[in-house]
Coordinates of C-alpha atoms in Angstrom, one line a residue:
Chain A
X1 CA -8.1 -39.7 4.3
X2 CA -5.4 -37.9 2.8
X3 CA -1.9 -37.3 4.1
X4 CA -0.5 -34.6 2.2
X5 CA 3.3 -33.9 2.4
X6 CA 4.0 -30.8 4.6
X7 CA 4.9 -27.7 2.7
X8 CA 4.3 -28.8 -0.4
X9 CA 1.9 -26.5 -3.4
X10 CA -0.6 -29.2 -4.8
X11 CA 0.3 -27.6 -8.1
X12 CA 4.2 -27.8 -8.2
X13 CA 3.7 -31.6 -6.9
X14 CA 4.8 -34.4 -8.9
X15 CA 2.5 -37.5 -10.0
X16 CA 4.5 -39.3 -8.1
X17 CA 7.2 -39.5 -5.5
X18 CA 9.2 -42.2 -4.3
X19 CA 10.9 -41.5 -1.2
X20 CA 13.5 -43.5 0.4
X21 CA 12.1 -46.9 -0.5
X22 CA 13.7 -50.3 0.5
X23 CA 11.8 -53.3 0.4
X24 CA 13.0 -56.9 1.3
X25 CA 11.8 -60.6 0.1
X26 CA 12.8 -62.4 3.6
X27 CA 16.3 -61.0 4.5
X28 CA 16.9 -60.3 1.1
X29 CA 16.8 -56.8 0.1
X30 CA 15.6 -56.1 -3.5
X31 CA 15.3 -52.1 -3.3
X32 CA 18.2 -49.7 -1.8
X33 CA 16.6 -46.5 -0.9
X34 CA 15.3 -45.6 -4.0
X35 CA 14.0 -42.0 -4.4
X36 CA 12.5 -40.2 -7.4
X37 CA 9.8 -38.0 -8.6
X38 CA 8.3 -38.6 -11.6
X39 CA 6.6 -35.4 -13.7
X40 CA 2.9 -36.2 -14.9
X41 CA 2.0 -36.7 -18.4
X42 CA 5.4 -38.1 -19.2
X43 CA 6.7 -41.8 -19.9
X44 CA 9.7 -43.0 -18.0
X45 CA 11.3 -45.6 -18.1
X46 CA 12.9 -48.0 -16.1
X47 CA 16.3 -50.0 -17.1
X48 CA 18.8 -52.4 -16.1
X49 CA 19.3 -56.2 -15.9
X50 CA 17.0 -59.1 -15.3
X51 CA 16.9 -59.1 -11.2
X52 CA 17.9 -55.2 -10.6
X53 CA 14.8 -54.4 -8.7
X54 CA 13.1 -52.8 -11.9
X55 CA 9.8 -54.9 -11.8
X56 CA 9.5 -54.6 -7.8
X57 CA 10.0 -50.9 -7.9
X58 CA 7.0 -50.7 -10.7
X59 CA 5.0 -53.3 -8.3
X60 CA 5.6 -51.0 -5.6
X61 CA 3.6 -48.3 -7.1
X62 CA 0.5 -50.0 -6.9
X63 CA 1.3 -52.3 -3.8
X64 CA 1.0 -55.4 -5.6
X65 CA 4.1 -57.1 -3.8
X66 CA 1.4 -57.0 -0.9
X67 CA 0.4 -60.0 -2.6
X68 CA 3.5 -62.0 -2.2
X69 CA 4.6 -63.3 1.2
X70 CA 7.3 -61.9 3.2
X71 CA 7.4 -58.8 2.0
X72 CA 8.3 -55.8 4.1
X73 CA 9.0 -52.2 2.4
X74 CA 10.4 -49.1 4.1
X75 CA 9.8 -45.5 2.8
X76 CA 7.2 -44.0 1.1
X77 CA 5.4 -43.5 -2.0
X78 CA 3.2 -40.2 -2.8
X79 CA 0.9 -40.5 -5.3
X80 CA -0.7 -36.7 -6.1
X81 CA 0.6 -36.2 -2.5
X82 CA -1.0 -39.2 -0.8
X83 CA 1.6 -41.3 1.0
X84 CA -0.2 -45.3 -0.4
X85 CA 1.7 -46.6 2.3
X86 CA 0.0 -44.9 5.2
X87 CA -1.5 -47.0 7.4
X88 CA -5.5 -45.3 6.4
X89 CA -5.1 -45.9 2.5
X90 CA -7.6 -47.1 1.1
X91 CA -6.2 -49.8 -1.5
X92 CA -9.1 -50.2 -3.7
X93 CA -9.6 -46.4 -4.6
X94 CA -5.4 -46.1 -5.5
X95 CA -5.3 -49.2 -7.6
X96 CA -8.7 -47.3 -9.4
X97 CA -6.5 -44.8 -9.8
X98 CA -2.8 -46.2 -10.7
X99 CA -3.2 -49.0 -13.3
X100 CA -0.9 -52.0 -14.4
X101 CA 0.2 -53.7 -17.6
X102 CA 1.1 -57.3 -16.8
X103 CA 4.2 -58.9 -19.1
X104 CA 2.0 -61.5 -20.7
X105 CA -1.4 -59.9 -21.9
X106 CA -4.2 -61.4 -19.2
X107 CA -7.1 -60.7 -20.3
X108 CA -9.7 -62.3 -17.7
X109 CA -11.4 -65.3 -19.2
X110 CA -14.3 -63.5 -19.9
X111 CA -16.0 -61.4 -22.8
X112 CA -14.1 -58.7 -24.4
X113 CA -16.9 -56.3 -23.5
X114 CA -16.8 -58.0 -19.7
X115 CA -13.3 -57.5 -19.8
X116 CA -13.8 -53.3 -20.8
X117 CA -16.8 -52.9 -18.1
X118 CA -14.8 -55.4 -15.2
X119 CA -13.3 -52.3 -13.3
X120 CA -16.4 -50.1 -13.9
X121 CA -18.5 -52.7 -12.7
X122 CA -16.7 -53.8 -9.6
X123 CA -16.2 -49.8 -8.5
X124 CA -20.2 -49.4 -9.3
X125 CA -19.3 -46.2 -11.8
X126 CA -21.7 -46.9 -15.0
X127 CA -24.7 -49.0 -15.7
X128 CA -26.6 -49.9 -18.6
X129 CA -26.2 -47.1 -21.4
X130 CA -23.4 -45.3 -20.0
X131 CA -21.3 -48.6 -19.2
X132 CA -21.6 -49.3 -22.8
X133 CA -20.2 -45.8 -24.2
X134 CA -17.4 -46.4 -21.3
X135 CA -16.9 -49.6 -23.3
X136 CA -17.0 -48.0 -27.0
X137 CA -14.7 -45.5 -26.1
X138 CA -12.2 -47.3 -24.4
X139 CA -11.8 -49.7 -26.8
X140 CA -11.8 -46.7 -29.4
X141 CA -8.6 -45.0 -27.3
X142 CA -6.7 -48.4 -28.0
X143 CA -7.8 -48.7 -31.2
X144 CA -9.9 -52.0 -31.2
X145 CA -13.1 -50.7 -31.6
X146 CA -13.3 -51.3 -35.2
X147 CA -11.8 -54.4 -35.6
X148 CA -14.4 -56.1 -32.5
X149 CA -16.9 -54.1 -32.4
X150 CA -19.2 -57.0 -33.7
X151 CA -18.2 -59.2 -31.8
X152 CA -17.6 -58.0 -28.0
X153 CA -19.3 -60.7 -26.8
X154 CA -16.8 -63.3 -27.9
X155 CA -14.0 -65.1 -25.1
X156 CA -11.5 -62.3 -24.8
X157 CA -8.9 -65.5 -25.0
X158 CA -9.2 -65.7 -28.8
X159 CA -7.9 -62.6 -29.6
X160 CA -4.1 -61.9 -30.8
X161 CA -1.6 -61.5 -28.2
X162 CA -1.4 -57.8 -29.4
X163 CA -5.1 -57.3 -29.5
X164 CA -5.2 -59.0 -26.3
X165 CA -2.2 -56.2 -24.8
X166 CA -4.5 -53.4 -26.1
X167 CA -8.0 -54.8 -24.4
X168 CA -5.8 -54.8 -21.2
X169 CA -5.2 -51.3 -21.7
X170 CA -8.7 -50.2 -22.5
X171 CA -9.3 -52.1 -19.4
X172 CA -7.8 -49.2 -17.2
X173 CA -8.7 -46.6 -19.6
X174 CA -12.3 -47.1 -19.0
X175 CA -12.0 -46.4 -15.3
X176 CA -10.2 -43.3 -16.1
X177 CA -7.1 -44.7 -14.2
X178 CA -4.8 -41.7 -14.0
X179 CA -1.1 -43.7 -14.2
X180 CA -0.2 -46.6 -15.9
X181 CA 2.4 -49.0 -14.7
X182 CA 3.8 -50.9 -17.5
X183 CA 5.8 -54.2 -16.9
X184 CA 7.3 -55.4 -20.1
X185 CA 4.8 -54.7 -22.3
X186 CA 5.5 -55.9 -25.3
X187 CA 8.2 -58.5 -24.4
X188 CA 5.6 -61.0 -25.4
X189 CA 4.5 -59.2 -28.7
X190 CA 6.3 -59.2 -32.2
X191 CA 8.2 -56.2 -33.8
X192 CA 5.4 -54.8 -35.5
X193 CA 2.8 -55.2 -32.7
X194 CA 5.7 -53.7 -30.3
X195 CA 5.9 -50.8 -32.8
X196 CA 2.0 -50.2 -32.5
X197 CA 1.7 -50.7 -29.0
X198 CA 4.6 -47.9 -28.7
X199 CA 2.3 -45.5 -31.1
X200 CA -0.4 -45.9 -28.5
X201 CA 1.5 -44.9 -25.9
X202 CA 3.0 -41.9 -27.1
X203 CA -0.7 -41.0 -28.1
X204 CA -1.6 -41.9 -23.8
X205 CA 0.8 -39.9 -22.5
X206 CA -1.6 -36.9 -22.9
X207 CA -3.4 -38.1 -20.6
X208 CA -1.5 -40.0 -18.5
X209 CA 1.4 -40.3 -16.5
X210 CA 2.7 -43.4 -17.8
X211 CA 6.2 -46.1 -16.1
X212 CA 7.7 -48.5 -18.4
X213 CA 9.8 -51.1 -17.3
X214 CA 11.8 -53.0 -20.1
X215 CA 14.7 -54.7 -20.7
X216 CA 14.8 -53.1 -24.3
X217 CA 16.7 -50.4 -24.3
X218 CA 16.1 -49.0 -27.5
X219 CA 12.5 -49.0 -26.6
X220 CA 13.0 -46.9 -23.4
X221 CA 15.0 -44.3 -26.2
X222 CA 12.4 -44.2 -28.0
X223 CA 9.1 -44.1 -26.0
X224 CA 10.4 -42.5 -22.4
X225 CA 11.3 -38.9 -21.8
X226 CA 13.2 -39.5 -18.6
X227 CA 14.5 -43.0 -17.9
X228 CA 16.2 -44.5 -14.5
X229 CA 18.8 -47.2 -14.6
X230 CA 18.6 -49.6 -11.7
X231 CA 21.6 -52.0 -10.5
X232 CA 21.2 -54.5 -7.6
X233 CA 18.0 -52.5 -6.2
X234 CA 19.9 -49.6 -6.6
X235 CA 19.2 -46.6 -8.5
X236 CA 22.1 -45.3 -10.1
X237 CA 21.1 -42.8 -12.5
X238 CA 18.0 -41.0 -13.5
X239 CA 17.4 -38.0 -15.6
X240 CA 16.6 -37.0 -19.4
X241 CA 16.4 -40.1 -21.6
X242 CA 18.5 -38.1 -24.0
X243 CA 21.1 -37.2 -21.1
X244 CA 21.3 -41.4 -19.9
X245 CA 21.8 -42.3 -23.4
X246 CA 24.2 -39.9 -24.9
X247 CA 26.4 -38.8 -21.9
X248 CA 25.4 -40.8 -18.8
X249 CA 27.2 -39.5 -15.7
X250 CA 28.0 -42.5 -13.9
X251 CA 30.6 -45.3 -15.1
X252 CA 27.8 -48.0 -14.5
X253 CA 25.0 -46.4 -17.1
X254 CA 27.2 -46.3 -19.0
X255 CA 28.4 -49.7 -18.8
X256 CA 25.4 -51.0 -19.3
X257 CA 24.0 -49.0 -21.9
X258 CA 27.0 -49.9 -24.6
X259 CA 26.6 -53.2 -23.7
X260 CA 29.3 -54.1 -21.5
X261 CA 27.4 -56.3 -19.1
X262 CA 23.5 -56.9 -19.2
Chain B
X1 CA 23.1 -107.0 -31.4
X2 CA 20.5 -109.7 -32.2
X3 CA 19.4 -110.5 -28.5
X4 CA 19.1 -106.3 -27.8
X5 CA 16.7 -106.2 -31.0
X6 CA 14.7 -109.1 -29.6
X7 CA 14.6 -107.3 -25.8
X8 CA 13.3 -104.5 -27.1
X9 CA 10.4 -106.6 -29.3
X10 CA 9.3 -108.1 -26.4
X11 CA 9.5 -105.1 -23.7
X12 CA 7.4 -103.2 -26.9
X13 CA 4.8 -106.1 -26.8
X14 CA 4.4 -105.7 -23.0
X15 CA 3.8 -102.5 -22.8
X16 CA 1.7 -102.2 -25.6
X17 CA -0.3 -105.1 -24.4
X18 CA -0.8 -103.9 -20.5
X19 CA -2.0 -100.6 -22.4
X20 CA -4.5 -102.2 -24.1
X21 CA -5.4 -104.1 -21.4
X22 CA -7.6 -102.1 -20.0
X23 CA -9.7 -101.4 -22.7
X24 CA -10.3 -105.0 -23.3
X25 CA -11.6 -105.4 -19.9
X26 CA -14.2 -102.6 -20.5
X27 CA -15.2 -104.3 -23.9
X28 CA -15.1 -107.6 -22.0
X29 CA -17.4 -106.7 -18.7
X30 CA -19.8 -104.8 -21.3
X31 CA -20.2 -107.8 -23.7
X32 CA -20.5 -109.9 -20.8
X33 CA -23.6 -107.7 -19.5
X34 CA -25.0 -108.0 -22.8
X35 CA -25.1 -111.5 -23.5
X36 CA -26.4 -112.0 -19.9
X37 CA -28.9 -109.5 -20.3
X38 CA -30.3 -110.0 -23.2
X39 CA -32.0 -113.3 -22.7
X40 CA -34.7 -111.2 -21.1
X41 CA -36.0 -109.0 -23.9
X42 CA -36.7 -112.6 -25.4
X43 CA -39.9 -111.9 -22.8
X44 CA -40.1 -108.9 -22.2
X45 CA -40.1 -105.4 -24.4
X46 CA -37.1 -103.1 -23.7
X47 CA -40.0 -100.0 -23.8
X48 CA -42.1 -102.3 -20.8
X49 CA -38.9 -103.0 -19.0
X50 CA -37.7 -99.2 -19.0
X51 CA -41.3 -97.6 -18.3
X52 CA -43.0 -100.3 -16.1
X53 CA -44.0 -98.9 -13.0
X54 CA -44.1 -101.9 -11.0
X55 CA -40.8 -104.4 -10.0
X56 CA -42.2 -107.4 -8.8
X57 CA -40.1 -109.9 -10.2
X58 CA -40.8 -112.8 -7.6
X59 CA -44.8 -112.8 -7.8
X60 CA -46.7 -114.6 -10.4
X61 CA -46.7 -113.6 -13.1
X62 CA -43.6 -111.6 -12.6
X63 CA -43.4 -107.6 -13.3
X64 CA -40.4 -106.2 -14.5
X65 CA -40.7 -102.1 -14.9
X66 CA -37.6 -100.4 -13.7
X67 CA -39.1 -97.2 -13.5
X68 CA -39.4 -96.8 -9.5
X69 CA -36.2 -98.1 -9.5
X70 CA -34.1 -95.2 -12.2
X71 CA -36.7 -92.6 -10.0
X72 CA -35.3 -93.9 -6.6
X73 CA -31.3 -93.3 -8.5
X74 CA -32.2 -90.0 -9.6
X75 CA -34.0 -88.6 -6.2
X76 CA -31.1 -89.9 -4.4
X77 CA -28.1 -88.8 -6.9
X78 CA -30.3 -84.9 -7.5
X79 CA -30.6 -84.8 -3.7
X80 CA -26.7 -85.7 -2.7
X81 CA -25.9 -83.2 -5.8
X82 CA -27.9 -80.1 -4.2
X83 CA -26.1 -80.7 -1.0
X84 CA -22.6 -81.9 -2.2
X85 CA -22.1 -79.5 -4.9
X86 CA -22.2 -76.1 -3.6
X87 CA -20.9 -77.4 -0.4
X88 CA -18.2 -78.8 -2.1
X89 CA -17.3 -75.7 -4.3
X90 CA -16.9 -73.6 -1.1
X91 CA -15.2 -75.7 0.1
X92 CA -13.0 -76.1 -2.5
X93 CA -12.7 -72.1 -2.7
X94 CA -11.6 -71.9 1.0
X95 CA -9.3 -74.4 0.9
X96 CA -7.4 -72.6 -2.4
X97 CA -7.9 -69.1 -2.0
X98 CA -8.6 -68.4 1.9
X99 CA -6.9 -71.1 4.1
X100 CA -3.6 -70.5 5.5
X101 CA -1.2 -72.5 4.4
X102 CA -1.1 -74.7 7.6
X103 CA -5.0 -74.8 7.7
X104 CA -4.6 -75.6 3.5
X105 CA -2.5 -78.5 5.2
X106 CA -4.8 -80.4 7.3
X107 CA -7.9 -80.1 5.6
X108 CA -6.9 -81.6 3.0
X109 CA -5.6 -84.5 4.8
X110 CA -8.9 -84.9 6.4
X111 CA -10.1 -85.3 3.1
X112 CA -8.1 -87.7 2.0
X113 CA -9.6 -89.9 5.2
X114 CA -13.1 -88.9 4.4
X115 CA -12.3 -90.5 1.4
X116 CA -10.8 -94.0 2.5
X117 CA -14.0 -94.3 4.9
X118 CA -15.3 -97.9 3.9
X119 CA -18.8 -96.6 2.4
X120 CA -20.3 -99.6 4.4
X121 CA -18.6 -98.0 7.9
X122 CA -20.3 -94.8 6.9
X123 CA -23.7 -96.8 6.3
X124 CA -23.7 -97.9 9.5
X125 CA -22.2 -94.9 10.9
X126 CA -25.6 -93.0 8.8
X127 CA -28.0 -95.7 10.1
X128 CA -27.4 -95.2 13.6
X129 CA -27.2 -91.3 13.6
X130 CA -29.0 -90.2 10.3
X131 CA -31.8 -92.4 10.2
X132 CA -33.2 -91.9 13.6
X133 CA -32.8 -87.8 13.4
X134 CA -34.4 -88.1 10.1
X135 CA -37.5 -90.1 11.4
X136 CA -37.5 -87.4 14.6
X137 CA -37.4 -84.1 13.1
X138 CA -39.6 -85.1 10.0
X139 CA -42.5 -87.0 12.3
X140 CA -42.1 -89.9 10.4
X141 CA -43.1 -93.6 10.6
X142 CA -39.4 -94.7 9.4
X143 CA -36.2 -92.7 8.7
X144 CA -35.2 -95.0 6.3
X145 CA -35.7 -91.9 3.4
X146 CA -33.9 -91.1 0.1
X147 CA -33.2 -88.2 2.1
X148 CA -31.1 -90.1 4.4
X149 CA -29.5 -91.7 1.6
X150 CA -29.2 -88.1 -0.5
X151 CA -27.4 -86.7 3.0
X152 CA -25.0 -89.8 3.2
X153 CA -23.8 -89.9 -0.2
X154 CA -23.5 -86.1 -0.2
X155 CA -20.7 -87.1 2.2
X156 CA -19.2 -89.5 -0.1
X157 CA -18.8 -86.9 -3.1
X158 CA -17.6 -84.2 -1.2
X159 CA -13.9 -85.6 -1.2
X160 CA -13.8 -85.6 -5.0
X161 CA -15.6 -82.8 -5.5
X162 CA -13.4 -80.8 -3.4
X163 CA -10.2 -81.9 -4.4
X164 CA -11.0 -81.5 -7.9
X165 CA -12.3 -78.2 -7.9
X166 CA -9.4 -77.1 -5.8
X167 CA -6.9 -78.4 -8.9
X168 CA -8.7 -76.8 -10.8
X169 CA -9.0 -73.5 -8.9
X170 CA -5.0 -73.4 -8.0
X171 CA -4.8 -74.1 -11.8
X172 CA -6.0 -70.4 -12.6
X173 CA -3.3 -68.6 -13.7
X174 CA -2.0 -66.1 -11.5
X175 CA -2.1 -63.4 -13.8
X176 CA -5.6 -63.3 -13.5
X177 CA -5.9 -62.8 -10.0
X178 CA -3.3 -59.7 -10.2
X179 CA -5.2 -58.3 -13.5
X180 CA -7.9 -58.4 -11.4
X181 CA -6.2 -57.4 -8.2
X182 CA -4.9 -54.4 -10.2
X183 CA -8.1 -53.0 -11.0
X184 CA -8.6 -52.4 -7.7
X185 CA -11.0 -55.7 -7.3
X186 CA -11.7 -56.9 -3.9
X187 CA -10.4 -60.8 -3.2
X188 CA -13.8 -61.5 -3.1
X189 CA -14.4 -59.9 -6.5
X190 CA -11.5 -61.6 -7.9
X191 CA -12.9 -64.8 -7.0
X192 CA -16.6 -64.6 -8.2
X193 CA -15.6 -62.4 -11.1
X194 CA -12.7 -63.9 -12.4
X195 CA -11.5 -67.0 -10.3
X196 CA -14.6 -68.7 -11.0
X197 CA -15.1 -68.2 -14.9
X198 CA -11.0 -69.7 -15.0
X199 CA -11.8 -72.7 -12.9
X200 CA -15.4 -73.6 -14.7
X201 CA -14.4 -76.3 -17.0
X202 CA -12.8 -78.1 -14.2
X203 CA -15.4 -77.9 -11.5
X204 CA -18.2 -79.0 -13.5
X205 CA -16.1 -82.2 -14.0
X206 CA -15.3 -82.4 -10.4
X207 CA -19.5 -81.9 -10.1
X208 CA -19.9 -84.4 -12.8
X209 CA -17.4 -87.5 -11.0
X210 CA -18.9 -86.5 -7.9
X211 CA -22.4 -87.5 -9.9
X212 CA -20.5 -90.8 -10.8
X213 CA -19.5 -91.7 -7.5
X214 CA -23.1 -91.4 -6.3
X215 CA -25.0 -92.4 -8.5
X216 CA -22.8 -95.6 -8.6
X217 CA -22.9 -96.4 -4.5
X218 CA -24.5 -99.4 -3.3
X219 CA -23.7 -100.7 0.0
X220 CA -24.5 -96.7 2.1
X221 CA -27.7 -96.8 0.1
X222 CA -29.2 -100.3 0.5
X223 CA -28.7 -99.6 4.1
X224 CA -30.2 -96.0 4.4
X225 CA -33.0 -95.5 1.7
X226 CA -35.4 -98.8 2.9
X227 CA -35.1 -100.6 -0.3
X228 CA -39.3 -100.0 -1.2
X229 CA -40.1 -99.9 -5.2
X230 CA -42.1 -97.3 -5.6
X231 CA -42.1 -94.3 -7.9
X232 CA -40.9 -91.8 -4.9
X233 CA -43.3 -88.7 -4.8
X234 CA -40.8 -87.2 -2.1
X235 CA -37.2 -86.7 -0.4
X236 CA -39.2 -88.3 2.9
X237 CA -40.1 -91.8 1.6
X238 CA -38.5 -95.2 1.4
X239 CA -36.9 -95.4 -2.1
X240 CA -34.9 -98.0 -4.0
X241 CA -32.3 -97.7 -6.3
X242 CA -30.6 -99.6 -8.9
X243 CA -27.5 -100.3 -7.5
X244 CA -29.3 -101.3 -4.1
X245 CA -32.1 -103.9 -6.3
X246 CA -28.8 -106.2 -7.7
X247 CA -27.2 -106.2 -4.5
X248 CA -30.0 -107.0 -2.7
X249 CA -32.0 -109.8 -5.4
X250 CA -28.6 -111.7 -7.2
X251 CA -28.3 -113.9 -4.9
X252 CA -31.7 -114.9 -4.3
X253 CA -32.3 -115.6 -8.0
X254 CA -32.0 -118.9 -10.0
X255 CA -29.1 -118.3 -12.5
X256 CA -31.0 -118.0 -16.5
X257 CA -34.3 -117.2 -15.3
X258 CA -36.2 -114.1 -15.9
X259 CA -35.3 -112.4 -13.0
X260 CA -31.7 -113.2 -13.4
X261 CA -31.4 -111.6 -16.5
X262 CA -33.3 -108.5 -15.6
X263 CA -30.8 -108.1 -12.9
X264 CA -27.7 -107.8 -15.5
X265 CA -30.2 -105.2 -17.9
X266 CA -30.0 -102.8 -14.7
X267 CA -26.4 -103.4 -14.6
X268 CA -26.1 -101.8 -18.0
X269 CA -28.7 -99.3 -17.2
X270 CA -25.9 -98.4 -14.9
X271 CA -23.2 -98.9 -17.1
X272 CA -24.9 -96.8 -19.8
X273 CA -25.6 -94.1 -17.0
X274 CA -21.7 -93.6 -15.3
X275 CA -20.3 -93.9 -18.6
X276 CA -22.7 -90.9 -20.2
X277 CA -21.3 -89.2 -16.9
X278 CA -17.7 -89.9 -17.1
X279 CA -17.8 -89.3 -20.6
X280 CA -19.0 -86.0 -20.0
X281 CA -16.8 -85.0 -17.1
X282 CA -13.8 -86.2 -19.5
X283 CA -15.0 -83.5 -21.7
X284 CA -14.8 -80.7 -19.5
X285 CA -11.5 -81.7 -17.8
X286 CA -9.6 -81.3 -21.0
X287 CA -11.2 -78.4 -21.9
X288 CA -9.3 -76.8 -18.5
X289 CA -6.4 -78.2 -19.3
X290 CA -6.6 -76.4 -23.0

């Protein structure tokens, strides 16, 4: 069932749009009624200090603070004009369609080609020959095809923490996932691998529609077109990466962005 | 200065001996067995002793095959594995990823009893309820069955079983279940897609010391599995284990006779056995904790 929002042109929507969301661990409140629409086929990202509400905004997007206790959130999120909080959503078919990018690379402790085939295979969408072009092309989009294509049947644990980050990616790329949530992706990866992953993501965003959350902020420069600064669950400012970083409008960005506190 | 150097010597020594301790003991109980033991190969062939099918070590001239008797061990251990180990995995499963925490709570203190059961409390406990059910539902002449004995120890393992696999399953990192999660998996896909594969290593150890614990069991076996030395052609006959044989004959025997001595060869039969198994299980745990 969808639950479009009223008077809105599916074409002029945006991918997605957060509306008045506060969520609370226990009495404690983590998000302030944070709104924001985020444009498709663009990387934004998302700043501020360890503990601003930055990672539980990004796990709000794919309801994975569903899987922590005590949480309650307020508000809505619209994803291509489907409220995923309404009561009828059906979790399985958004989380096909919004995919996440864990802080350490976890690769399940399986294959690399189980790894690839894991979401096609659990959704039922390919079989046989066609789950192992899914496979060969994913793996292609993150660049790993060359380098394992002899050996996808080795323990995905062996690979390089970087190699590891780009089989999680392929992982949503084969089920065609249409946004990709990233939490810190490369916080566990060295300069040069950080540098790579960033290629790839630039190369994504064709495709997708793609949140970064970091705590770098030359990387959000660099990668994000639009990026939001977060304080104390609060969203303070959000707009044009170039606009945040050259002539933020509130005292706070800028604050933090010089390096005054953070 | 002197009399701190000296402390520390001797606290050193201590320690180092209690560590060794242990190992000595092992050495000590297995060198025992052997020089015990081996008086009987002065008789009888190790290849006779291991293959003979018949124990008859009191009639004349005596028989010593131990063949009925590793049989009666192995029906008994495969049975209880069959039952205990899938049992126990679920088990195990429902108690890490399903339970709520309150439920998580007092199953596993009910485990913990299972486990501090006296294994001759629950052979008695077996021979008044399992025995006779056994004997009703099967038509038979006597109860007294390895299956009885397979159901009873199945009993016994479950505690380890369980609350090693459950470790093991808790020690799955979390990331995998939200990877998983994330791609839209059901819980149920996460756990016989992913969970599983993470918590392998340790559950077949908590399988294999479950093995150990069975296969090891004396008193809930001489009382349940009727104690006959025959090669056992089913689950529904009177069987006789290893275990069950020492603690039945040792004190009937004449200390350096034939008998004697064969008695202490199936006591390294046994020790050979739970140390293959242990050994093994060993194996596996640290390749979960790697």
């Amino acid at each position: 069932m969808i639950i479009l929002r009223d008077g809105l042109d599916k074409r002029t929507m945006h991918k997605i749009e957060i509306r008045n969301l506060n969520l609370f661990y226990g009495k404690f409140q983590a998000l302030m009624d944070v709104s924001m629409n985020l444009k498709p086929n663009t990387i934004t990202a998302m700043i501020g200090s360890s503990g601003c509400g930055k990672s539980t905004l990004l796990r709000c997007i794919n309801r994975m603070n569903d899987l922590i206790e005590d949480v309650s959130v307020k508000g809505s999120v619209f994803i291509d004009g489907e409220d995923i909080y309404h009561t009828y959503v059906d979790l399985v078919k958004m989380r096909r369609k919004v995919g996440m990018v864990f802080q350490r690379p976890n690769p399940f402790p399986l294959s690399i080609f189980e790894n690839v085939a894991f979401g096609l295979k659990i959704h039922h969408l390919a079989k046989g020959k066609a789950l192992e072009s899914r496979v060969e092309e994913s793996l292609k989009a993150v660049l790993l095809w060359e380098e394992l294509k002899d050996r996808l049947n080795a323990s995905a644990l062996d690979l390089s923490l970087e190699q590891k980050q780009r089989l999680c990616i392929a992982r949503l790329i084969a089920l065609k996932s249409e946004v990709l949530l990233m939490d810190e992706p490369c916080s566990a990866l060295d300069p040069i691998a950080t540098q790579r992953i960033e290629e790839l993501m630039a190369e994504l965003k064709k495709n997708y529609t793609i949140v970064i959350v970091t705590h770098n902020m030359q990387q959000a420069a660099r990668v994000s077109q639009e990026t939001g600064f977060m304080l104390l669950g609060e969203l303070v400012e959000f707009g044009l990466t170039t606009d945040i970083f050259t002539h933020p409008r509130d005292k706070r960005t800028e604050d933090y962005i010089t390096g005054r506190f953070g | 200065m002197l009399f701190r150097k000296i402390k520390e010597f001797f606290i050193e020594q201590l320690i180092f001996f209690s560590g060794i301790a242990s190992i000595v003991f092992v050495l000590l109980i297995f060198f025992f067995l052997l020089k015990e033991g081996l008086g009987l190969f002065k008789t009888v062939g190790l290849w006779d002793f291991l293959s003979g099918q018949f124990w008859y070590p009191i009639s004349d001239p005596p028989k010593f095959g131990i063949l009925p008797l590793i049989l009666g061990s192995l029906v008994v251990t495969l049975g209880a594995i069959v039952i205990a180990v899938p049992l126990g995995i679920a088990a195990a499963f429902y108690i890490a990823e399903v339970a709520s925490p309150r439920v998580r709570d007092v199953l596993k203190s009910l485990i913990e009893i299972l486990s501090a059961i006296p294994s001759v409390v629950l052979g008695f406990i077996g021979m008044m309820t399992l025995v006779p059910f056994i004997k009703w539902i099967f038509d038979l002449p006597t109860g007294l069955t390895a299956l009885a004995g397979s159901l009873l120890l199945a009993f016994m393992a479950l505690p380890t079983i369980i609350s090693i696999s459950e470790d093991s399953i808790n020690a799955v990192p979390r990331e995998y279940k939200e990877g998983a999660i994330a791609l839209g998996a059901t819980h149920w896909q996460t756990l016989y897609r992913v969970t599983i594969f993470g918590a392998l290593p340790g559950i077949i150890a908590a399988s294999m010391l479950g093995v150990g614990r069975v296969i090891g069991e004396t008193m809930a076996v001489m009382m349940l599995t009727g104690n006959a030395a025959v090669i056992p052609q089913s689950l529904l006959e009177p069987v006789r284990t290893l275990t069950a044989t020492i603690a039945a004959e040792m004190g009937e025997t004449v200390k350096g006779s034939e008998h004697f001595y064969a008695l202490f060869v199936i006591g390294i039969v046994l020790f050979v056995i739970s140390f293959a198994i242990n050994v093994t299980a060993d194996v596996f745990l640290h390749k979960n904790r790697k």
